[in-house]
Coordinates of C-alpha atoms in Angstrom, one line a residue:
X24 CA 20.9 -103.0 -36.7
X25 CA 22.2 -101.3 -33.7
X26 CA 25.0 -102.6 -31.6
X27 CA 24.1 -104.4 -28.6
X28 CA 27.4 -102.8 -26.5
X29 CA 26.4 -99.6 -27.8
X30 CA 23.0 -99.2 -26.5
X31 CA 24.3 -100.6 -22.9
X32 CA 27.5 -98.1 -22.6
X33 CA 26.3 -95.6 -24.5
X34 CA 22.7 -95.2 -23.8
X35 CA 20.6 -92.1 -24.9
X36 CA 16.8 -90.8 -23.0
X37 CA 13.8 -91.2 -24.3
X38 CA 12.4 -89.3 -27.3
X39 CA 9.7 -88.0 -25.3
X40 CA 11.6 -87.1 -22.6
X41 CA 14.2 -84.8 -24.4
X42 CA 17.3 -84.0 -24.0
X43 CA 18.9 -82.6 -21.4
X44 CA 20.4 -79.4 -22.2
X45 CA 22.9 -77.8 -19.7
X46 CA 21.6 -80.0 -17.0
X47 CA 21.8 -80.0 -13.2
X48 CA 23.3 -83.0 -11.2
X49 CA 23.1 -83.5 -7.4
X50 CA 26.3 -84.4 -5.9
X51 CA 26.0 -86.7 -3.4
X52 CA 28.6 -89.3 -1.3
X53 CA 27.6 -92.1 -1.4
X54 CA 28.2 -94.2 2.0
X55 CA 30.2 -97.1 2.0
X56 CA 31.1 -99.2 4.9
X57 CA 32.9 -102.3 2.5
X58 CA 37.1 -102.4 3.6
X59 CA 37.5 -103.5 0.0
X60 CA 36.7 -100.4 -1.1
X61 CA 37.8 -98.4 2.0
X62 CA 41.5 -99.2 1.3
X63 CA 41.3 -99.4 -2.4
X64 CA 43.2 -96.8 -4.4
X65 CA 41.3 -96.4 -7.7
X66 CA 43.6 -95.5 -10.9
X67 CA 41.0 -96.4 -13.6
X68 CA 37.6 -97.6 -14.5
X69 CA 35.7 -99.1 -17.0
X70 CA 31.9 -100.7 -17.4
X71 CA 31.1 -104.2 -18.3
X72 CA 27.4 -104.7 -18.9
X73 CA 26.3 -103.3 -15.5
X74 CA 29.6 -103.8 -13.6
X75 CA 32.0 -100.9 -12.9
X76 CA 35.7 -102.6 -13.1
X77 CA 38.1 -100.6 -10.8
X78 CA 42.1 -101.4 -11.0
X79 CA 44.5 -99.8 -8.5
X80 CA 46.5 -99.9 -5.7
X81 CA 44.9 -102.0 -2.7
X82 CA 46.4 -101.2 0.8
X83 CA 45.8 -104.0 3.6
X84 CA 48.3 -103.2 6.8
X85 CA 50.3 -100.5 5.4
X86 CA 51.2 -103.0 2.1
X87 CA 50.2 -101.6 -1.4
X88 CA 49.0 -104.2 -3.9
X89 CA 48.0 -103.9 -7.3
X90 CA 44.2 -105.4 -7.2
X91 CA 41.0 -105.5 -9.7
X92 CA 37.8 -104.3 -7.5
X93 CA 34.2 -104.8 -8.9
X94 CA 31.8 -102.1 -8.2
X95 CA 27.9 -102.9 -8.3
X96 CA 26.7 -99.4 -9.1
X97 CA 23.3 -100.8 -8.6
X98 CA 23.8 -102.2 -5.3
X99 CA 26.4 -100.2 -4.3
X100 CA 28.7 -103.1 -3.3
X101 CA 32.2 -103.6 -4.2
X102 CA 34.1 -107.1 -4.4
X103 CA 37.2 -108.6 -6.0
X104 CA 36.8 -111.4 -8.6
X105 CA 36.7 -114.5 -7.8
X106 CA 37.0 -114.0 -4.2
X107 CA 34.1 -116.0 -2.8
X108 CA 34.2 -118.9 -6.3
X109 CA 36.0 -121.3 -6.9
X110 CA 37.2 -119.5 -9.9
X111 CA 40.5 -117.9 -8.4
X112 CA 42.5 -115.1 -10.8
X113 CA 45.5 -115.7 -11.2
X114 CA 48.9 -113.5 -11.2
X115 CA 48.2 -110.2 -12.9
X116 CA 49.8 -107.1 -14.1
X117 CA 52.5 -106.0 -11.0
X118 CA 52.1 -102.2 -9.5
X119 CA 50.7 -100.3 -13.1
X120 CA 50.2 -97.1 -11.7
X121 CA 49.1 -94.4 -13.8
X122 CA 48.0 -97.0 -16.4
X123 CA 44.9 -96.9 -18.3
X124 CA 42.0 -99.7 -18.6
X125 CA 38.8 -100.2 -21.2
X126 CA 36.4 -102.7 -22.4
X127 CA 37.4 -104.8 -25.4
X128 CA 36.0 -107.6 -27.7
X129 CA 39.2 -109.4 -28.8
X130 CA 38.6 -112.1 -32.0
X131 CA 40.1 -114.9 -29.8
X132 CA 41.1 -115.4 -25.9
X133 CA 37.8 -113.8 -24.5
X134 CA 35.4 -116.7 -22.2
X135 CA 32.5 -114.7 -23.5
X136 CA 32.8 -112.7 -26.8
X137 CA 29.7 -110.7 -25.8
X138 CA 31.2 -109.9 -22.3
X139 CA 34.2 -109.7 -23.8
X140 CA 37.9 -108.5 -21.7
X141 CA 39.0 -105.9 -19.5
X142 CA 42.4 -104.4 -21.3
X143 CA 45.1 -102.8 -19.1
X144 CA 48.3 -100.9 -20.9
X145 CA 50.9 -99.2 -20.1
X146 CA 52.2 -97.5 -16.5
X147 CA 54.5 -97.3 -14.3
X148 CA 55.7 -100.0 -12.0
X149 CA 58.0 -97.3 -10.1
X150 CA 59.0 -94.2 -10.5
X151 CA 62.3 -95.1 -12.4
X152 CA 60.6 -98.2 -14.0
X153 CA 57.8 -97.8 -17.3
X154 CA 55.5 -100.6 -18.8
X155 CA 54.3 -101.2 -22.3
X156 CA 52.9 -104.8 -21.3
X157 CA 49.2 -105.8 -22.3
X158 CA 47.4 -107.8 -19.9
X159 CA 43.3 -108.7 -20.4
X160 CA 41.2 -109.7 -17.5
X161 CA 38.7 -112.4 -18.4
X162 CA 35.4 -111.3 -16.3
X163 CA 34.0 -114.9 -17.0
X164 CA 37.2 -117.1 -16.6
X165 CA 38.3 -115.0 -13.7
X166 CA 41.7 -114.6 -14.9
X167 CA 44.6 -112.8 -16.1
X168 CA 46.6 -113.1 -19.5
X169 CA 49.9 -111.3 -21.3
X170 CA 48.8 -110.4 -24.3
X171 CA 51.9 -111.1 -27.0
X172 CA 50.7 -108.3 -29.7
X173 CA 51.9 -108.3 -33.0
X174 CA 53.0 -105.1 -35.2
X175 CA 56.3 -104.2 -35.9
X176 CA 54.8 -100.5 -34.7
X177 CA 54.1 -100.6 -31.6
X178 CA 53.7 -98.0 -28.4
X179 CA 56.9 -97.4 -26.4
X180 CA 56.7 -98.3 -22.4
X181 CA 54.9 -94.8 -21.1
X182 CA 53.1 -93.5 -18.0
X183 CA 50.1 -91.0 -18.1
X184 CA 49.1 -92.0 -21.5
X185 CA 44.8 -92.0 -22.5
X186 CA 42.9 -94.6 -24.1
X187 CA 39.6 -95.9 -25.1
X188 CA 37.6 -98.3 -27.1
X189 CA 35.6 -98.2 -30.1
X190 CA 32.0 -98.1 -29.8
X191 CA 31.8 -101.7 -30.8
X192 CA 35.0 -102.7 -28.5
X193 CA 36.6 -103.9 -31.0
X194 CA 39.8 -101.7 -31.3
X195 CA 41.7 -99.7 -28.7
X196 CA 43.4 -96.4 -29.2
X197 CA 46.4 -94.9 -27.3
X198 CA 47.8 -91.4 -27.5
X199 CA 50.2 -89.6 -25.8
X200 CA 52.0 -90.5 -22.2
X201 CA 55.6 -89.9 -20.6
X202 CA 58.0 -92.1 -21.8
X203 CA 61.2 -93.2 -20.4
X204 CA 63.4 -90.4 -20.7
X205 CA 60.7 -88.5 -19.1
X206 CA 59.3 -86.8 -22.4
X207 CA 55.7 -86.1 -23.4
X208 CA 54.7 -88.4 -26.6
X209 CA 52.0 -87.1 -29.1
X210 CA 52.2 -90.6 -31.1
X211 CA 48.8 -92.3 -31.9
X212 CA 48.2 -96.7 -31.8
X213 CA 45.4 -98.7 -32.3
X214 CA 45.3 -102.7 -30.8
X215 CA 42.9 -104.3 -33.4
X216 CA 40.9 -107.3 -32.2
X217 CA 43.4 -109.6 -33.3
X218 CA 45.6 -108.0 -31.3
X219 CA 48.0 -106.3 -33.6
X220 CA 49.5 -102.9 -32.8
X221 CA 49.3 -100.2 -35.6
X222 CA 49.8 -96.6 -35.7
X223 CA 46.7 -94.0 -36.5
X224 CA 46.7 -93.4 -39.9
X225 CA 46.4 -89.5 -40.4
X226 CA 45.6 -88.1 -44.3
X227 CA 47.4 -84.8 -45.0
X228 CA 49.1 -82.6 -43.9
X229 CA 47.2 -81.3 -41.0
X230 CA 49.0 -81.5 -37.8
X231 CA 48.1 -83.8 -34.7
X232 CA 47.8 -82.8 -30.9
X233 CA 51.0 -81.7 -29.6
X234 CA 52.1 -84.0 -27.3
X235 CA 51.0 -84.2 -23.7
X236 CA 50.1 -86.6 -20.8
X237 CA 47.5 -87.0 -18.5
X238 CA 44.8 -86.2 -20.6
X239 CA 41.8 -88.2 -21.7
X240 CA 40.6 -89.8 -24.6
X241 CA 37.1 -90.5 -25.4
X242 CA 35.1 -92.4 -28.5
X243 CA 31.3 -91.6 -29.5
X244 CA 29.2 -90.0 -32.1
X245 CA 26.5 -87.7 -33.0
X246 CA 23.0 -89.0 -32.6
X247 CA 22.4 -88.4 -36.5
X248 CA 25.6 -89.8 -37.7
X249 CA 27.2 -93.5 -37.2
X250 CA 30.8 -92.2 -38.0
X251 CA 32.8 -92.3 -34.5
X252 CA 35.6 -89.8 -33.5
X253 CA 38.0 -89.9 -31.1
X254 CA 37.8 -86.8 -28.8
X255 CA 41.2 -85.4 -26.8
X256 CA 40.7 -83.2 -24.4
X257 CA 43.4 -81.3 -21.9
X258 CA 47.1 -82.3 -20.3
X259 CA 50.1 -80.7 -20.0
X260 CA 52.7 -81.1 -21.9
X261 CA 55.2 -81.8 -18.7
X262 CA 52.8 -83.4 -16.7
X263 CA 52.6 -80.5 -14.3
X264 CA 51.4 -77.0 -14.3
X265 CA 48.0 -76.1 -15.0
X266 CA 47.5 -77.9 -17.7
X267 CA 45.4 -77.5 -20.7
X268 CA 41.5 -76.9 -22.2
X269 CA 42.1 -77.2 -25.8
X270 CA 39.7 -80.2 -28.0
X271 CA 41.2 -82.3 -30.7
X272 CA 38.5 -84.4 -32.6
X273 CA 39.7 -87.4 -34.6
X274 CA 37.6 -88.5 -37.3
X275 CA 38.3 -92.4 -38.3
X276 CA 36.6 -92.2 -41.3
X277 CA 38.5 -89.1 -42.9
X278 CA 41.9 -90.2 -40.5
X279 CA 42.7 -86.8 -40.0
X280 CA 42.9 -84.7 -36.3
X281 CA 41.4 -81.0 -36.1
X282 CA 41.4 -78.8 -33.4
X283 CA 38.0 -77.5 -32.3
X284 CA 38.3 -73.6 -31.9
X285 CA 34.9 -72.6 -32.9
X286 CA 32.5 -74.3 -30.2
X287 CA 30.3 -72.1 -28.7
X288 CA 29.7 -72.1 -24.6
X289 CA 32.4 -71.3 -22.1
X290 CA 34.7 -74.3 -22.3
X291 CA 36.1 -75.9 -19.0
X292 CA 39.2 -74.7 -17.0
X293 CA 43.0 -75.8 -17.9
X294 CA 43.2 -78.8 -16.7
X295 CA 45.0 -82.3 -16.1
X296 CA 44.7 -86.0 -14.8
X297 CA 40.6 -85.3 -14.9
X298 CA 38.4 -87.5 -15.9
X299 CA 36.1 -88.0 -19.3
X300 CA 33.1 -90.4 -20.6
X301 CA 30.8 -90.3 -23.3
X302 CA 27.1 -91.1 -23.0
X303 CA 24.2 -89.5 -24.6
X304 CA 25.8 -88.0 -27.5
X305 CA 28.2 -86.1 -25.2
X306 CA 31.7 -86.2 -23.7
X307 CA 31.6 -85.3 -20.1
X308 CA 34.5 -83.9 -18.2
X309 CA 35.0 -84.3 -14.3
X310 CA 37.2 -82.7 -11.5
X311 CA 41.0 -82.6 -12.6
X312 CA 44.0 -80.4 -11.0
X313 CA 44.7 -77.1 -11.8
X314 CA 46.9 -74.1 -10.7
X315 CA 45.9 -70.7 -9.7
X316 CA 48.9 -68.2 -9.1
X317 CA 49.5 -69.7 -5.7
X318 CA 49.0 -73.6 -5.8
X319 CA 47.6 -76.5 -7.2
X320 CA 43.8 -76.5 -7.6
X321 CA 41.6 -79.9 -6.8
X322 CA 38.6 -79.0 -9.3
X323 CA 34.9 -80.5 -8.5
X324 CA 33.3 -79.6 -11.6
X325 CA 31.5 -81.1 -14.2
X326 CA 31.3 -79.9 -18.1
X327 CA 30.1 -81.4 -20.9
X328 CA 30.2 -81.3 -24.6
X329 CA 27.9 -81.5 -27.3
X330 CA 29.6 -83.5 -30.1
X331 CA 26.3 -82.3 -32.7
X332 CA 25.9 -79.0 -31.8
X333 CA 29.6 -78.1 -31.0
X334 CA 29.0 -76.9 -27.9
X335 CA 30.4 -76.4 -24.4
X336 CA 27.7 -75.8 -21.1
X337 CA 28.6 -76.7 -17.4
X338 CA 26.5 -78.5 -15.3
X339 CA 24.8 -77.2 -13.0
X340 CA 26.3 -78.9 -9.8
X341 CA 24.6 -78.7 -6.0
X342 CA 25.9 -80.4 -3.2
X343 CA 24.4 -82.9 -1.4
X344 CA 26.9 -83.8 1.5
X345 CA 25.7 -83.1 5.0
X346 CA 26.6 -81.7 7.6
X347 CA 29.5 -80.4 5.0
X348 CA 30.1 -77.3 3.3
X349 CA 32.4 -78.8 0.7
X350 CA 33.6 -82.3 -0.7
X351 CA 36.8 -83.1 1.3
X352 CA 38.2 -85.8 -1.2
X353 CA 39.1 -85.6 -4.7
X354 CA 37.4 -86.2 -8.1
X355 CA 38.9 -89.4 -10.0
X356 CA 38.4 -91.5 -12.4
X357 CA 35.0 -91.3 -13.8
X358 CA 31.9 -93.3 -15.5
X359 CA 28.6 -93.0 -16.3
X360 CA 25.6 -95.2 -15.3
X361 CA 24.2 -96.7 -18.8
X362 CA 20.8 -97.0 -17.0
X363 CA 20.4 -93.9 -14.3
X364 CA 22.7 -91.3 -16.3
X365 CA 24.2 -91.0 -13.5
X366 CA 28.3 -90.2 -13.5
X367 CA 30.1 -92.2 -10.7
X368 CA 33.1 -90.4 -9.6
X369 CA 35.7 -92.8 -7.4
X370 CA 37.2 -89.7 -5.5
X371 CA 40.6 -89.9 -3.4
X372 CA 40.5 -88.7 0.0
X373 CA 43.7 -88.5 3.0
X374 CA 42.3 -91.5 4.7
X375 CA 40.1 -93.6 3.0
X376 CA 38.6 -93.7 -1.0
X377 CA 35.3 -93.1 -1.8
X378 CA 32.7 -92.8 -4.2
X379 CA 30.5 -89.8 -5.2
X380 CA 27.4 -89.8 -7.2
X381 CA 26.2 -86.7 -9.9
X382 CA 22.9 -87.4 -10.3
X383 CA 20.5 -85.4 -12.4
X384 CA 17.4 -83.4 -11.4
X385 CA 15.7 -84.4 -14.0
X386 CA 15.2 -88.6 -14.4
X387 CA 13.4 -91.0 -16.0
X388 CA 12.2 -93.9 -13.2
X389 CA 9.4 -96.4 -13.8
X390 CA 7.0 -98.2 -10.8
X391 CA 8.7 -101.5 -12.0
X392 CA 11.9 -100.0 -11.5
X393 CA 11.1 -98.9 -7.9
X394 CA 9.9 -102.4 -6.5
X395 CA 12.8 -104.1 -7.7
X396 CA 15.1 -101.5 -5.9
X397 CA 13.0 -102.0 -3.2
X398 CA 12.8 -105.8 -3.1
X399 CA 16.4 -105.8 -3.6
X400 CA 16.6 -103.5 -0.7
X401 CA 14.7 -106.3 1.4
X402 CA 16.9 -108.4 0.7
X403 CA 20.0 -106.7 1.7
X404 CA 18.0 -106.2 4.9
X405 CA 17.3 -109.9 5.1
X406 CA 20.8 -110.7 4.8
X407 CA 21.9 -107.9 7.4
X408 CA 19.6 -109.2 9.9
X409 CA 21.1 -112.9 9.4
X410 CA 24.3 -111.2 9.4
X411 CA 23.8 -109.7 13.0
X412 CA 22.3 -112.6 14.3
X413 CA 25.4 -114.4 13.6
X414 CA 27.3 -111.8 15.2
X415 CA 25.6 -112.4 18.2
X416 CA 26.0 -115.8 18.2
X417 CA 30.2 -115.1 17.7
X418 CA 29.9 -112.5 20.3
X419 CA 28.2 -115.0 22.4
X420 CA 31.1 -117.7 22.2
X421 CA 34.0 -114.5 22.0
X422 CA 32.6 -114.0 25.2
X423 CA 33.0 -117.4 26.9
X424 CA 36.5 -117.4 25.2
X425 CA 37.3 -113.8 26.9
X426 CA 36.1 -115.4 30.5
X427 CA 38.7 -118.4 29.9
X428 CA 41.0 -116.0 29.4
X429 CA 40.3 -114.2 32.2
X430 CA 40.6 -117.0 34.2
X431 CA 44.4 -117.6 32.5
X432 CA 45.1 -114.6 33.4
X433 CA 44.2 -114.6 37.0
X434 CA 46.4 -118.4 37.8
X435 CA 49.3 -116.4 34.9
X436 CA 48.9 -113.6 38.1
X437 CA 49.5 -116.0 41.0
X438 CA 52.3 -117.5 39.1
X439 CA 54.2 -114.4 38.5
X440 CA 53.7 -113.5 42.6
X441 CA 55.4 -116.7 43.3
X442 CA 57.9 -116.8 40.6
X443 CA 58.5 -112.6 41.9
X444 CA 59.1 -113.6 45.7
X445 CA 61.7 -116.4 44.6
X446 CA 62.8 -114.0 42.6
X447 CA 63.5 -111.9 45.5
X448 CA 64.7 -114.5 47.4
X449 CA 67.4 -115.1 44.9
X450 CA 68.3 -111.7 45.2
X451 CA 69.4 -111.9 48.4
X452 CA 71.1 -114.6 48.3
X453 CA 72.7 -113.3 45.1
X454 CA 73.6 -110.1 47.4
X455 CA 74.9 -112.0 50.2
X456 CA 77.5 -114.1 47.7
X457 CA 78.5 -111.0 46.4
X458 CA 79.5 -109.7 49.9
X459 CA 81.6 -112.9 50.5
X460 CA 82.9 -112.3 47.0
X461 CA 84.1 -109.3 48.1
X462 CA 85.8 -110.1 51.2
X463 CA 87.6 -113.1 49.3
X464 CA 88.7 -111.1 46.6
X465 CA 90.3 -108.6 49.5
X466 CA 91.8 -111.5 50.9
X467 CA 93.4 -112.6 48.1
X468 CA 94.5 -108.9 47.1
X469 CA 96.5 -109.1 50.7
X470 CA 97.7 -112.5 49.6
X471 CA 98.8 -111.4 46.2
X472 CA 100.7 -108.1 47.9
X473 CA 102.9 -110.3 49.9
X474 CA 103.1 -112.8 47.3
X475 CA 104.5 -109.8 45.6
X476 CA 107.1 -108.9 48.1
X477 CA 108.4 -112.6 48.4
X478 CA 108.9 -112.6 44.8
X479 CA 111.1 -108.9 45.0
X480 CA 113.3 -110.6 48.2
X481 CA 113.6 -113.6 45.7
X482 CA 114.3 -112.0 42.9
X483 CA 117.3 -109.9 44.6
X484 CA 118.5 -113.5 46.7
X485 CA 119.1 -115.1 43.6
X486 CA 120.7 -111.5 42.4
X487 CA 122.9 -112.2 45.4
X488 CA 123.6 -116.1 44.6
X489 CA 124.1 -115.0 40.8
X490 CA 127.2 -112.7 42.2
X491 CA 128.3 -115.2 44.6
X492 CA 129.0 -117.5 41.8
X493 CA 130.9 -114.9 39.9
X494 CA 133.1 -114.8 42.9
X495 CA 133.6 -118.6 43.5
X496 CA 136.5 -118.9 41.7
X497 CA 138.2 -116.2 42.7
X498 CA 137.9 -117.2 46.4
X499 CA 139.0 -120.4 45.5
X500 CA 142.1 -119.2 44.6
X501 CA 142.4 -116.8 47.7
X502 CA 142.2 -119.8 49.5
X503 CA 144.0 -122.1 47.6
X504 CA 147.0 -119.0 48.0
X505 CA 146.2 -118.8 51.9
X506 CA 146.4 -123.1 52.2
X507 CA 149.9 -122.5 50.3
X508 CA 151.2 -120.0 53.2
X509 CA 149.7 -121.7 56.2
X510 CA 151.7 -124.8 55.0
X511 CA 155.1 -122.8 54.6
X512 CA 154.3 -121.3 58.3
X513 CA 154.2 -124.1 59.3
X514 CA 157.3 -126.1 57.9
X515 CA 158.9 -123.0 58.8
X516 CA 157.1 -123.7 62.5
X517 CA 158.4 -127.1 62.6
X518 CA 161.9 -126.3 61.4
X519 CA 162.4 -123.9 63.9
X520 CA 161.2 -126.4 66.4
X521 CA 163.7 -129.2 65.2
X522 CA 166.4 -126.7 65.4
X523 CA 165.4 -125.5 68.9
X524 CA 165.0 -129.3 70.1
X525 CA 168.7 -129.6 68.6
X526 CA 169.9 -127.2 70.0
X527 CA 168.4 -128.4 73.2
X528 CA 169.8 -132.0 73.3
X529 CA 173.4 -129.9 72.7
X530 CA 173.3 -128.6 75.4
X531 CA 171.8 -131.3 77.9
X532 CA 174.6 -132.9 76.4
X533 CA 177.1 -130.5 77.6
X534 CA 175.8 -130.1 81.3
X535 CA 175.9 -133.6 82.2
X536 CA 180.2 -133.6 81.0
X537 CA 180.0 -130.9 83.8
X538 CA 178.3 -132.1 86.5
X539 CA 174.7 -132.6 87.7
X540 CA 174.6 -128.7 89.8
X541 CA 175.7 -127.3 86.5
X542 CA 173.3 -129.3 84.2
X543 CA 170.6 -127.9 86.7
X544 CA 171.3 -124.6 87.0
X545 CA 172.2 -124.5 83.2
X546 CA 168.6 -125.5 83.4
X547 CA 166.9 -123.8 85.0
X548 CA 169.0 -120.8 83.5
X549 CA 167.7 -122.2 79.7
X550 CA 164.4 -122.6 81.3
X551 CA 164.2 -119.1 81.8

C-alpha cells in the first residue's frame, strides 16, 4: 500500500506523460502585494498537505521578530496562523536564525496524526548564542510546544546544520552545523517519532562526510526501489568560501555513507547555503553562494539529480521577469509544488522578500483544473471588489474626519495669532522692566560705591579710636603729673603771697610809728 504523505510531497507524472529528462523551467516573480510577506525574512520551508510553512525573521517598524508565515502556493496568499481564529499560537521558539524546519508525524502530541507537526531545531539566537532546543508547531491546534527529547546521545547546540524527514515523517535526521566553539560538526542524529534522539548508525569502516555546514540534506528513493537514502550535498567546511559540490548518499537499510564519484552529467558549481528538495525521483538543487576569484557569487541556477540513473543535468532555466534583464533578489530556501511540479523559491532581496516560481515547459493541466483556478479567481475578484467598496466607504468618512480637522486647524490658527500678539505684548513689557532693571541696578552700584567708602573712613575711625585707647592711660598720667605741678605752683603762688602780705603789714606798721607823711610817701614809694 503506498503512503498517503508520500504520494502528496513526493508526487511523480503520469506514465503516459514521461518523464522529464533535463527539463526546462520558466522563471518567473511572482507578484505579491501582502505586508506579511513583504517584511518577512524567510530562513526555512517546509509543505504540509498543500500549505508551504515559512519560519523567519518578521520585521514590522524596524523590529525583527521571529514569526511562522503560511504560504497558499495555490492562491498565492500568505498569512500567519491563527491570526484571523480564535485559535491564537502561543509563545514560540525566540530568534532561531539559521535553523532548519520539516514535516513530522510524532507517536504522541500531534492534533492530527495525518497532518501531523512542523519540527524546528537548532540555530542561533545571536551571534554569540547557539540552540539545540526542539519546538513543534501544531498546524491544527495552532500552537507551539518544547519538545523534552530523550536519548542520552543527543545533537550539541549548532547553527547551519541540515535536516529532513523520512518519507513517511516519521523520523528526522540532522547532520552537520557549527557548533559553539565555532567548529564544523560531521556527526549524524535521528529524532524518532517518540521523540528520542539517537545517533546514525554507520556499518564498517567506510568513512562519513567530512564535516561541514550549510549544506542540505534531502530523503527520497528510486522509482523501482522502496529503500530511502539520505542524500548530502555541498557546504564548506568553515562556512565561507566557495563551498563545495561533492554527493554523499546514505543508505538506511545498509547504514553505511558513500561518496558518489561516478555520476555521469556535469554536476552543479561549489556551492553553500543553497537550497535542495526531492520530488519525482530526483533531488533538486537551487541558487546558493559561491566565489569566483574576486567575490562572492549569488547563483540562480537550478540542477537536478537522478537518484536511478546516477546522473547530474541542469535545467534549462529562461527568465520570465519583465521589463528586467536579470533577477535582482536572491535564491532561498526552496520547495516543490506536489501538484504543478513547480519549485517555489522564497528569494531575498535589499528591500523587500519575495517569491519566484520555476515552472516547467512541459505540464500536465486538466479542463477541471482550469475552472476551478478560475472560479477561485472569481472569487478573489468578488472579494476585491467588496474590499474597494469598503474603502470607499472609509475614504468617504476619512474625508469628513480630514474636513473637521481642517476646521481645528483653522480656530488652532486664530488662537496662536492671539496668543503671538500677547506674546508680543509681553515682550515689551518684558523689555521695558529690564530697562528699569538696569537703571536700578546702576543706582544701586553708585549706592554700594559710597557705601564702600563709608565703610574704608569707618574702618580707619575706629583704627583711630583703637589707638586713642592705647593712649588713655598714658595721658592720664600726663595729666595726673601736670594736676600735681599746677597744685605746687600754686602753694608756692600763695606762699609767696602770704609772705608778701606779711611783709606788707611790717611795714604799714612801721610808717604809722613815724608819722602819717612818712607812712605815705613810704607808700607810695612801696607802691611803686
Amino acid at each position: 500500500m503506498k503512503d498517503a504523505g508520500l504520494e502528496e510531497s513526493y508526487p511523480v507524472l503520469k506514465e503516459e506523460a514521461g518523464p522529464l529528462f533535463s527539463p526546462s523551467f520558466a522563471l518567473a516573480e511572482v507578484f505579491q502585494h501582502d505586508s506579511t510577506f513583504k517584511s518577512f525574512h524567510c530562513e526555512a520551508v517546509t509543505f504540509v498537505q498543500d500549505i508551504v510553512y515559512c519560519y523567519g525573521t518578521n520585521r514590522i517598524d524596524g523590529v525583527a521578530d521571529q514569526a511562522l508565515v503560511t504560504y497558499d502556493y495555490r492562491r498565492g496568499l500568505f498569512a500567519i496562523p491563527g491570526a484571523n481564529s480564535k485559535k491564537k499560537s502561543k509563545a514560540g521558539p525566540e530568534g532561531l536564525a539559521n535553523c532548519t524546519i520539516v514535516r513530522r508525524r510524532p507517536a504522541n502530541g500531534a492534533a492530527s496524526a495525518e497532518v501531523g507537526v512542523v519540527t524546528t531545531f537548532g540555530g542561533e539566537i545571536d551571534s554569540k548564542t547557539k540552540t539545540d532546543k526542539l519546538w513543534n508547531f501544531d498546524p491544527v491546534a495552532i500552537k507551539w510546544d518544547q519538545v523534552k527529547a530523550k536519548g542520552g546521545t543527543k545533537p550539541s547546540p549548532r547553527t547551519g546544520h541540515a535536516a529532513c524527514s523520512s518519507l513517511d515523517f516519521t523520523r528526522m535526521f540532522v547532520y552537520g552545523g557549527l557548533n559553539e566553539n565555532g567548529q564544523a560538526e560531521s556527526d549524524c542524529f535521528v529524532l524518532t517519532e517518540t521523540d528520542e534522539w539517537k545517533p546514525l548508525s554507520t556499518a564498517g569502516a567506510a568513512e562519513g562526510p567530512p564535516a561541514r555546514v550549510h549544506h542540505t540534506l534531502t530523503c527520497g528513493r528510486s522509482a523501482k526501489s522502496s529503500r530511502e537514502k539520505l542524500l548530502l550535498f555541498g557546504g564548506s567546511s568553515s562556512g565561507s568560501g566557495s563551498g563545495s559540490n561533492d554527493l554523499w548518499i546514505y543508505d538506511l537499510k545498509e547504514e553505511a555513507w558513500r561518496e558518489v564519484r561516478d555520476a555521469s552529467g556535469a554536476p552543479p558549481r561549489c556551492r553553500l547555503k543553497h537550497a535542495a528538495a526531492f520530488a519525482d525521483y530526483r533531488m533538486w538543487i537551487c541558487g546558493g553562494v559561491t566565489r569566483d576569484w574576486l567575490r562572492h557569487v549569488d547563483l540562480t541556477d537550478l540542477h537536478g539529480y537522478d537518484i536511478a540513473a546516477n546522473c547530474w543535468f541542469a535545467c534549462d532555466v529562461s527568465l520570465r521577469v519583465p521589463r528586467r534583464q536579470s533577477i535582482t533578489g536572491t535564491f532561498g530556501p526552496a520547495v516543490v509544488s506536489p501538484a504543478t511540479q513547480s519549485v517555489i523559491v522564497f528569494g531575498r532581496c535589499e528591500e523587500q522578500s519575495t517569491v519566484y516560481c520555476l515552472a516547467p515547459l512541459c505540464t500536465i493541466g486538466t479542463i477541471t483544473k482550469v475552472e476551478e483556478e478560475n472560479h477561485s479567481a472569481q472569487d478573489e475578484i468578488k472579494e476585491i471588489f467588496s474590499s474597494l467598496q469598503l474603502a470607499l466607504a472609509n475614504t468617504a468618512k476619512i474625508g469628513s474626519s480630514v474636513s473637521k480637522v481642517h476646521q481645528r486647524v483653522e480656530r488652532a490658527h486664530a488662537e496662536l495669532d492671539e496668543v503671538t500678539k500677547k506674546l508680543d505684548a509681553c515682550k515689551a513689557e518684558l523689555s521695558r522692566t529690564e530697562k528699569k532693571g538696569e537703571e536700578a541696578r546702576a543706582e544701586i552700584l553708585k549706592r554700594t560705591d559710597t557705601l564702600s567708602e563709608a565703610i574704608t573712613q569707618l574702618e580707619k575711625l575706629s583704627e583711630r579710636f583703637a589707638t586713642l585707647e592705647k593712649s588713655i592711660p598714658d595721658i592720664l598720667r600726663k595729666l595726673d603729673a601736670k594736676v600735681d605741678k599746677l597744685e605746687v605752683a600754686e602753694l608756692n603762688r600763695a606762699l609767696e603771697a602770704t609772705k608778701q602780705l606779711g611783709n606788707l603789714n611790717q611795714r604799714n606798721g612801721r610808717g604809722r610809728n613815724r608819722g602819717g607823711s612818712t607812712s605815705e610817701s613810704s607808700s607810695g614809694s612801696d607802691l611803686d
